[in-house]
Coordinates of C-alpha atoms in Angstrom, one line a residue:
M1 CA 10.3 42.0 -3.2
T2 CA 10.7 42.6 0.4
G3 CA 10.1 39.9 3.2
S4 CA 6.7 40.8 3.6
S5 CA 6.5 39.9 0.0
P6 CA 4.5 36.8 -0.1
I7 CA 7.0 34.6 -1.3
H8 CA 9.2 35.8 2.0
Q9 CA 8.5 32.0 3.5
L10 CA 10.4 30.2 0.3
K11 CA 13.3 32.8 0.5
D12 CA 16.4 31.0 3.2
M13 CA 15.6 27.6 0.3
P14 CA 18.5 27.1 -1.4
D15 CA 16.7 26.1 -4.7
F16 CA 13.7 28.5 -4.5
K17 CA 14.8 31.1 -7.3
K18 CA 12.8 34.6 -8.4
E19 CA 14.2 36.0 -11.5
L20 CA 12.9 39.6 -13.2
L21 CA 12.3 38.5 -16.5
Q22 CA 11.1 41.5 -19.1
I23 CA 6.9 39.6 -21.0
G24 CA 4.8 41.1 -23.1
G25 CA 6.2 45.1 -22.1
Q26 CA 5.9 44.5 -18.2
E27 CA 8.7 43.4 -16.0
V28 CA 7.2 40.8 -13.8
W29 CA 9.2 38.2 -11.2
L30 CA 9.4 34.2 -12.1
F31 CA 9.1 32.0 -9.2
Y32 CA 9.9 28.1 -9.1
L33 CA 12.1 25.7 -7.2
D34 CA 14.6 25.0 -9.4
S35 CA 15.1 21.0 -8.4
L36 CA 11.5 21.3 -9.6
V37 CA 10.8 23.2 -11.9
D38 CA 13.4 22.9 -15.4
A39 CA 13.7 26.2 -16.4
I40 CA 15.6 27.3 -18.8
K41 CA 12.8 25.8 -20.8
T42 CA 9.7 26.7 -18.9
K43 CA 11.6 30.2 -19.7
Q44 CA 11.7 29.7 -23.4
Y45 CA 7.8 29.1 -24.0
L46 CA 7.5 32.3 -22.3
L47 CA 9.5 34.6 -24.2
R48 CA 7.5 32.5 -26.8
Q49 CA 4.5 33.8 -25.2
S50 CA 5.5 37.2 -24.7
E51 CA 6.6 37.3 -28.4
L52 CA 2.6 36.7 -29.3
L53 CA 1.8 39.4 -27.3
H54 CA 4.6 41.6 -28.0
H55 CA 1.4 44.0 -29.3
A56 CA -1.4 43.2 -26.5
A57 CA -1.8 46.6 -24.9
S58 CA -3.5 45.1 -21.2
P59 CA -0.6 45.0 -18.2
L60 CA 0.0 40.8 -18.3
P61 CA -1.4 39.0 -15.2
S62 CA -5.3 41.0 -16.4
D63 CA -4.9 39.6 -19.9
P64 CA -6.7 37.3 -20.5
S65 CA -4.5 36.3 -23.3
F66 CA -2.1 35.6 -21.5
L67 CA -3.6 33.2 -18.9
H68 CA -5.2 31.7 -21.6
S69 CA -2.4 30.7 -23.3
I70 CA -0.6 30.0 -20.7
S71 CA -2.9 28.3 -18.9
G72 CA -2.7 30.4 -15.6
K73 CA -5.0 31.7 -13.1
P74 CA -4.5 33.2 -10.5
V75 CA -3.7 33.7 -6.7
E76 CA -4.9 35.6 -4.2
G77 CA -2.2 35.9 -0.9
D78 CA 0.6 33.0 0.4
F79 CA 1.0 31.9 -2.9
A80 CA 4.6 29.1 -1.5
I81 CA 2.4 26.3 -1.2
P82 CA 1.6 26.6 -5.0
V83 CA 5.8 26.8 -5.3
L84 CA 6.2 23.7 -3.0
Q85 CA 4.2 22.3 -5.4
G86 CA 5.9 22.7 -7.8
Q87 CA 3.7 25.1 -9.8
A88 CA 5.4 28.5 -11.5
I89 CA 4.6 31.9 -10.0
L90 CA 4.6 35.1 -11.6
F91 CA 5.0 38.3 -9.6
D92 CA 4.1 41.8 -11.7
T93 CA 5.2 44.1 -9.0
S94 CA 3.6 47.1 -9.6
S95 CA -0.9 45.9 -10.3
L96 CA 0.8 43.5 -7.6
Q97 CA -0.7 40.9 -9.2
A98 CA 0.3 37.3 -9.2
V99 CA -0.4 34.7 -11.6
Q100 CA 0.2 30.4 -11.2
F101 CA 1.2 28.1 -14.0
T102 CA 1.9 24.1 -14.8
P103 CA 5.6 24.6 -16.1
L104 CA 7.6 22.6 -18.1
S105 CA 8.7 20.5 -14.8
V106 CA 12.1 17.9 -14.0
N107 CA 11.1 14.7 -14.6
L108 CA 11.5 13.1 -10.7
E109 CA 9.3 9.9 -11.8
R110 CA 9.8 6.2 -13.1
S111 CA 8.0 4.5 -15.7
I112 CA 5.0 2.2 -15.3
E113 CA 6.6 -0.7 -14.7
K114 CA 6.1 -4.5 -13.4
S115 CA 4.7 -4.9 -9.6
Q116 CA 7.8 -5.4 -7.4
I117 CA 4.9 -6.0 -4.4
Q118 CA 2.8 -9.1 -6.2
S119 CA 3.4 -11.1 -9.1
V120 CA 1.7 -11.7 -12.1
V121 CA 1.8 -15.0 -14.0
A122 CA -1.8 -14.7 -15.5
G123 CA -2.2 -10.8 -15.7
P124 CA -1.4 -7.6 -16.7
Q125 CA 2.5 -6.2 -15.7
T126 CA 1.9 -3.4 -14.7
A127 CA 1.3 -1.3 -11.7
F128 CA 0.9 1.1 -10.1
T129 CA 3.4 4.6 -9.7
E130 CA 4.0 6.9 -6.4
E131 CA 2.4 9.2 -9.7
L132 CA -1.4 10.3 -8.3
D133 CA -2.0 10.8 -11.9
T134 CA -0.5 8.4 -13.4
N135 CA -2.3 6.2 -11.3
I136 CA -5.0 7.7 -12.4
G137 CA -4.7 6.7 -16.2
L138 CA -4.1 3.5 -15.6
L139 CA -7.6 3.3 -13.3
R140 CA -9.1 4.9 -15.7
K141 CA -8.1 2.1 -18.7
Q142 CA -7.9 -0.6 -17.4
L143 CA -12.1 0.1 -16.2
V144 CA -13.5 2.3 -19.4
S145 CA -17.3 3.5 -17.6
T146 CA -19.1 6.0 -17.8
N147 CA -19.9 4.4 -14.1
L148 CA -17.1 4.9 -12.3
V149 CA -16.7 8.1 -10.2
C150 CA -13.7 9.5 -8.9
R151 CA -13.3 12.0 -5.8
D152 CA -10.4 14.3 -5.2
I153 CA -9.3 15.7 -1.7
T154 CA -6.6 17.0 -0.1
F155 CA -5.3 16.8 3.0
G156 CA -2.8 17.4 6.0
T157 CA -2.5 21.9 6.8
D158 CA 1.0 22.5 7.2
I159 CA 2.2 19.0 4.3
K160 CA -0.2 19.1 1.2
R161 CA -1.3 15.6 -0.3
R162 CA -4.0 14.8 -3.1
A163 CA -5.1 12.1 -2.9
S164 CA -8.2 10.9 -5.2
L165 CA -10.9 8.6 -4.1
F166 CA -13.3 6.5 -7.1
Y167 CA -16.4 3.9 -7.1
L168 CA -17.6 2.5 -9.0
E169 CA -20.8 4.1 -9.9
G170 CA -24.4 0.7 -9.2
S171 CA -22.0 -1.1 -7.7
A172 CA -20.6 -0.2 -4.7
H173 CA -23.5 0.9 -1.7
S174 CA -24.4 5.2 -1.9
G175 CA -24.4 4.4 3.1
L176 CA -21.2 2.7 2.6
V177 CA -19.8 5.7 -0.2
E178 CA -20.6 8.6 1.8
E179 CA -20.1 7.1 5.4
I180 CA -15.9 7.1 4.3
W181 CA -15.8 10.2 1.9
D182 CA -17.1 11.5 5.7
A183 CA -15.0 9.7 7.9
I184 CA -11.7 11.7 5.4
L185 CA -13.8 14.9 6.0
K186 CA -13.9 14.6 8.9
R187 CA -9.4 14.8 9.3
Q188 CA -9.6 16.4 5.9
H189 CA -6.8 18.6 8.2
V190 CA -4.3 15.2 9.1
D191 CA -0.8 15.8 7.3
H192 CA -0.4 11.9 6.7
L193 CA 3.0 11.6 6.9
T194 CA 2.6 8.3 7.1
T195 CA -0.2 5.8 5.4
Q196 CA -0.4 5.0 9.3
T197 CA -3.0 8.5 10.1
V198 CA -5.3 7.2 6.9
Y199 CA -5.5 3.3 8.1
K200 CA -6.8 5.2 11.8
T201 CA -9.2 7.3 9.0
L202 CA -10.2 4.3 6.9
Q203 CA -10.9 2.6 10.7
Q204 CA -8.2 0.1 11.1
K205 CA -7.8 -0.1 14.9
W206 CA -3.7 0.2 16.1
W207 CA -3.9 -2.6 17.9
N208 CA -5.2 -5.0 15.3
P209 CA -2.5 -6.7 12.7
F210 CA -5.5 -7.8 10.2
P211 CA -6.2 -5.6 7.4
T212 CA -9.5 -4.8 7.2
I213 CA -7.6 -2.0 4.4
F214 CA -6.7 -4.0 1.8
S215 CA -4.2 -2.9 -0.6
T216 CA -2.5 -3.5 -4.4
D217 CA -0.4 -2.2 -7.1
Q218 CA -2.4 -3.9 -9.7
P219 CA -4.7 -2.2 -12.0
M220 CA -6.6 -5.3 -13.1
E221 CA -6.7 -6.5 -9.0
A222 CA -7.8 -2.4 -8.3
S223 CA -10.4 -2.9 -11.0
Q224 CA -11.8 -6.0 -10.2
M225 CA -12.6 -4.5 -6.1
L226 CA -14.7 -1.8 -8.0
H227 CA -16.6 -3.9 -9.6
D228 CA -16.6 -6.5 -6.1
G229 CA -19.2 -3.0 -4.9
R230 CA -15.1 -1.4 -3.0
V231 CA -13.9 1.5 -3.3
L232 CA -10.4 2.5 -3.7
L233 CA -7.9 5.6 -2.1
F234 CA -5.2 6.6 -4.0
L235 CA -2.3 9.4 -2.6
D236 CA 0.1 10.4 -4.4
Q237 CA 3.9 9.5 -3.9
Y238 CA 2.7 6.1 -2.8
P239 CA 2.7 3.8 -5.4
V240 CA -1.0 1.2 -3.9
A241 CA -4.5 1.6 -3.8
L242 CA -6.1 1.2 -0.4
V243 CA -9.3 -0.9 -0.7
V244 CA -12.0 -0.5 1.5
P245 CA -13.4 -3.1 3.4
G246 CA -10.9 -5.3 3.4
M247 CA -12.0 -8.7 3.6
F248 CA -10.5 -12.2 5.3
Q249 CA -11.9 -13.6 1.7
D250 CA -9.0 -11.2 0.4
T251 CA -5.7 -13.6 1.8
V252 CA -6.8 -16.3 0.0
F253 CA -8.6 -15.3 -2.7
L254 CA -6.9 -13.2 -5.7
T255 CA -8.7 -11.6 -9.3
E256 CA -5.8 -13.0 -11.5
D257 CA -7.0 -17.1 -10.4
R258 CA -10.8 -15.8 -12.7
N259 CA -7.6 -15.7 -15.4
Y260 CA -7.9 -19.3 -15.6
P261 CA -10.3 -22.5 -15.6
Q262 CA -12.8 -22.9 -12.7
I263 CA -12.3 -25.9 -11.5
I264 CA -8.2 -24.4 -11.7
T265 CA -9.7 -21.1 -9.8
Y266 CA -10.8 -23.3 -6.6
F267 CA -8.2 -25.8 -6.6
L268 CA -4.8 -22.1 -6.2
R269 CA -8.0 -21.8 -3.0
I270 CA -8.4 -24.6 -1.8
L271 CA -3.9 -24.6 -1.1
R272 CA -4.2 -21.3 -0.5
I273 CA -6.1 -22.1 2.6
L274 CA -4.0 -25.5 3.6
A275 CA -1.5 -23.4 4.0
L276 CA -3.7 -20.9 6.1
I277 CA -4.1 -23.2 7.9
V278 CA -0.1 -24.9 8.4
S279 CA 0.9 -21.8 8.2
S280 CA -1.0 -21.2 11.5
T281 CA -1.6 -24.1 13.5
A282 CA 2.6 -26.8 12.0
P283 CA 4.3 -24.9 15.6
A284 CA 1.8 -25.2 17.6
L285 CA 0.6 -29.0 16.5
Y286 CA 4.5 -30.2 17.3
V287 CA 4.3 -29.2 21.1
A288 CA 0.8 -30.9 21.7
L289 CA 2.6 -34.0 19.4
I290 CA 5.6 -33.7 21.3
A291 CA 5.6 -32.2 24.5
V292 CA 2.1 -31.9 26.0
N293 CA 0.2 -34.8 24.7
P294 CA 2.4 -37.7 22.1
E295 CA -0.6 -39.8 23.7
V296 CA -2.2 -39.3 20.1
L297 CA 0.6 -41.0 18.3
R298 CA 1.2 -44.4 16.7
I299 CA 3.9 -46.0 19.9
E300 CA 6.1 -45.7 16.0
L301 CA 5.9 -42.5 15.4
A302 CA 6.3 -41.3 19.0
L303 CA 9.6 -43.6 19.4
S304 CA 10.7 -42.1 15.7
I305 CA 10.5 -38.3 17.3
A306 CA 11.4 -39.1 19.7
Q307 CA 14.8 -40.8 19.3
S308 CA 15.3 -37.6 16.2
R309 CA 15.1 -35.5 20.1
E310 CA 17.7 -37.7 22.0
G311 CA 20.7 -35.6 22.2
V312 CA 18.6 -32.3 22.8
P313 CA 18.5 -29.7 25.7
Y314 CA 15.6 -28.0 25.7
P315 CA 12.4 -28.5 25.5
A316 CA 10.0 -28.5 22.7
M317 CA 8.6 -24.9 23.7
V318 CA 11.6 -23.6 23.4
E319 CA 12.9 -25.3 20.4
V320 CA 10.7 -23.6 19.0
L321 CA 10.9 -20.9 19.7
L322 CA 14.7 -21.0 19.3
M323 CA 14.0 -22.5 14.8
M324 CA 11.2 -19.1 14.7
L325 CA 12.8 -16.8 15.9
V326 CA 16.0 -17.5 13.8
L327 CA 13.2 -17.7 10.7
E328 CA 12.6 -14.2 11.3
L329 CA 15.3 -13.3 11.1
V330 CA 16.4 -14.5 8.6
R331 CA 13.0 -13.3 7.0
E332 CA 13.6 -9.8 8.2
A333 CA 17.5 -8.9 6.5
S334 CA 16.4 -11.2 3.4
V335 CA 13.2 -7.5 3.2
R336 CA 16.1 -5.1 4.3
L337 CA 19.0 -6.1 2.6
P338 CA 20.0 -5.3 -1.2
R339 CA 18.7 -7.8 -3.6
S340 CA 22.6 -8.8 -4.3
V341 CA 22.5 -9.6 -1.4
G342 CA 19.4 -10.9 0.8
P343 CA 19.5 -14.1 -1.7
T344 CA 22.5 -15.4 -0.1
V345 CA 21.5 -14.3 3.6
T346 CA 18.6 -16.3 3.1
M347 CA 20.7 -19.9 1.4
V348 CA 22.9 -19.0 5.0
G349 CA 20.4 -19.1 7.2
G350 CA 18.5 -21.9 5.7
I351 CA 20.9 -23.9 4.5
V352 CA 23.7 -24.0 6.4
L353 CA 23.4 -22.6 9.4
G354 CA 20.7 -25.3 10.1
Q355 CA 22.0 -28.2 8.9
A356 CA 24.3 -26.8 11.8
V357 CA 21.4 -26.3 14.9
V358 CA 21.3 -30.2 14.0
Q359 CA 24.3 -31.5 13.9
A360 CA 25.4 -29.4 17.2
Q361 CA 22.0 -31.4 18.4
L362 CA 19.9 -27.8 19.7
V363 CA 16.9 -28.2 17.9
S364 CA 15.7 -32.4 16.0
N365 CA 15.4 -33.4 12.4
L366 CA 11.2 -33.2 12.4
L367 CA 11.7 -29.3 13.9
I368 CA 13.7 -28.4 10.5
I369 CA 10.6 -30.0 8.3
V370 CA 8.3 -28.5 10.5
I371 CA 9.6 -24.4 10.6
S372 CA 10.8 -25.5 6.0
A373 CA 6.9 -25.9 6.1
L374 CA 5.8 -23.1 7.7
S375 CA 8.0 -20.9 6.0
I376 CA 7.0 -22.1 3.0
A377 CA 3.2 -21.6 3.8
N378 CA 3.3 -18.4 4.9
S379 CA 4.6 -16.7 1.8
S380 CA 1.9 -18.8 0.2
I381 CA -0.2 -15.9 1.5
I382 CA -1.6 -13.3 -0.3
G383 CA -0.8 -9.5 1.7
V384 CA 2.4 -8.7 2.7
Q385 CA 0.0 -7.5 6.3
S386 CA -1.9 -11.2 5.8
T387 CA 1.6 -12.6 6.7
I388 CA 2.9 -10.6 9.4
A389 CA -0.7 -11.2 10.9
I390 CA -1.2 -14.6 10.6
R391 CA 2.8 -15.1 12.4
I392 CA 1.9 -13.0 15.1
Y393 CA -1.0 -14.8 15.0
K394 CA 1.1 -19.0 15.8
Y395 CA 2.8 -17.0 18.5
L396 CA -0.2 -17.0 20.6
L397 CA -1.7 -20.4 19.6
L398 CA 1.9 -21.5 20.5
V399 CA 2.0 -20.2 24.0
I400 CA -1.4 -21.0 24.7
T401 CA -1.1 -24.7 22.4
S402 CA 1.8 -25.4 25.0
V403 CA 0.0 -24.7 28.2
F404 CA -3.4 -27.1 27.5
G405 CA -2.4 -28.9 24.5
F406 CA -4.8 -29.7 22.4
V407 CA -7.3 -27.8 25.2
G408 CA -5.6 -24.7 24.4
M409 CA -4.7 -25.3 20.6
F410 CA -8.4 -26.1 20.0
I411 CA -9.6 -22.0 22.6
G412 CA -6.6 -20.9 20.3
I413 CA -8.7 -21.4 17.2
V414 CA -12.4 -20.7 17.5
G415 CA -10.8 -18.0 19.7
F416 CA -9.1 -16.5 16.6
I417 CA -12.5 -17.1 14.3
V418 CA -14.9 -15.5 17.2
Y419 CA -11.9 -12.3 17.1
L420 CA -12.1 -12.4 13.5
S421 CA -16.2 -12.5 12.9
H422 CA -16.4 -8.9 15.6
L423 CA -14.2 -7.1 13.4
I424 CA -16.0 -4.2 11.1
T425 CA -15.9 -2.5 9.0
F426 CA -18.1 0.5 7.6
G427 CA -20.5 -2.3 8.5
V428 CA -19.2 -4.3 6.1
P429 CA -17.9 -7.1 9.0
Y430 CA -14.5 -8.2 7.9
L431 CA -16.3 -12.1 7.5
S432 CA -18.5 -11.3 4.7
K433 CA -18.6 -13.1 1.3
R434 CA -16.5 -11.5 -2.0
K435 CA -18.7 -10.4 -4.4
E436 CA -18.5 -12.8 -7.3
P437 CA -19.5 -12.6 -10.8
E438 CA -21.9 -14.5 -12.8
I439 CA -20.8 -17.6 -14.3
S440 CA -23.0 -19.5 -16.9
H441 CA -22.2 -23.3 -17.0
E442 CA -24.0 -23.6 -20.5

């Protein structure tokens, strides 16, 4: 093999292997990556096929029976990309023909496990994995329907990445599907190293923290989204399905709720709506009542709060920001640290540090209660990105409330609603109603 051969780009890779084999009476080169291919089993498989074709008269690459036996297909030009994707290449130097086939690969996949992102109480426990084909299989197992349509595509030029788009014919609006597909085709050449470029392809604005693309790692949730008329996009090596378009109701409505009696479903949703209100307005409400508009409180309650804040040297605004910053750091540390250490940091930050700052009279007892309620309420919101978006919004509401009091808080809430009402993804408003299944009350 010379430096100008089609495979020369891979010669410096330590796991790239090329071996000369005798198959079907022909000398052929076998190319593969040792890190992706089980070489011993693959060569044993090829030798077995060679024995079956021992009396074949035609050369290897042009022999249709051999191509059929190894499920191979001819390759023209540079075959470096198939090798990088885990394929093996048989190259006949006499005829300069090559055939690509799927070898026996090294197992690099994790098994199907419980969801690590979303906790499931009443529903299937399986979750998507990084392998695209496995995710498609899980979805088809959950949704057995001839109306399920799949479109495959490969993103990127230098770095190839497989993706599959799914929708349910008859449920998804054809205009929505074609608009999403056209947007994907326009940016098919982009190398999607991270999902930020995928989000941009699917019209998620970089300055918008609220998720107009919902993600789920549960086949049951993905199946229900398809019934709702949404479109799913699976990326290889990404363990969630991207749901387009995402809606604001996804932050409080969960498919799993429908596995309970209807009254429990409504109760859970009302709880999450209350959690959404508390997590976004609690700090601003505290500052408004303590520092800007204390006259709205009953005199007994105002005196009790004043007694609680006695000795605190900071204004209410600084006091709240200090504790919210500590809470953010504790939350971030508990996520990034190993699971064996994360709960310890949470306990130290939440209990030990909280008690210490109160005894040092840096913050009031009432603020500790507010911050605790805020943290619990924020954790009740569905979706990590939705949770972070609400955390960002509460800071903006806190600033405007600290200046203008309840008037500023009212303006902030109205501005929040107006902002959400202007978010549109592929023609679908962010505040539009999610389609609910028809339920008979007979």
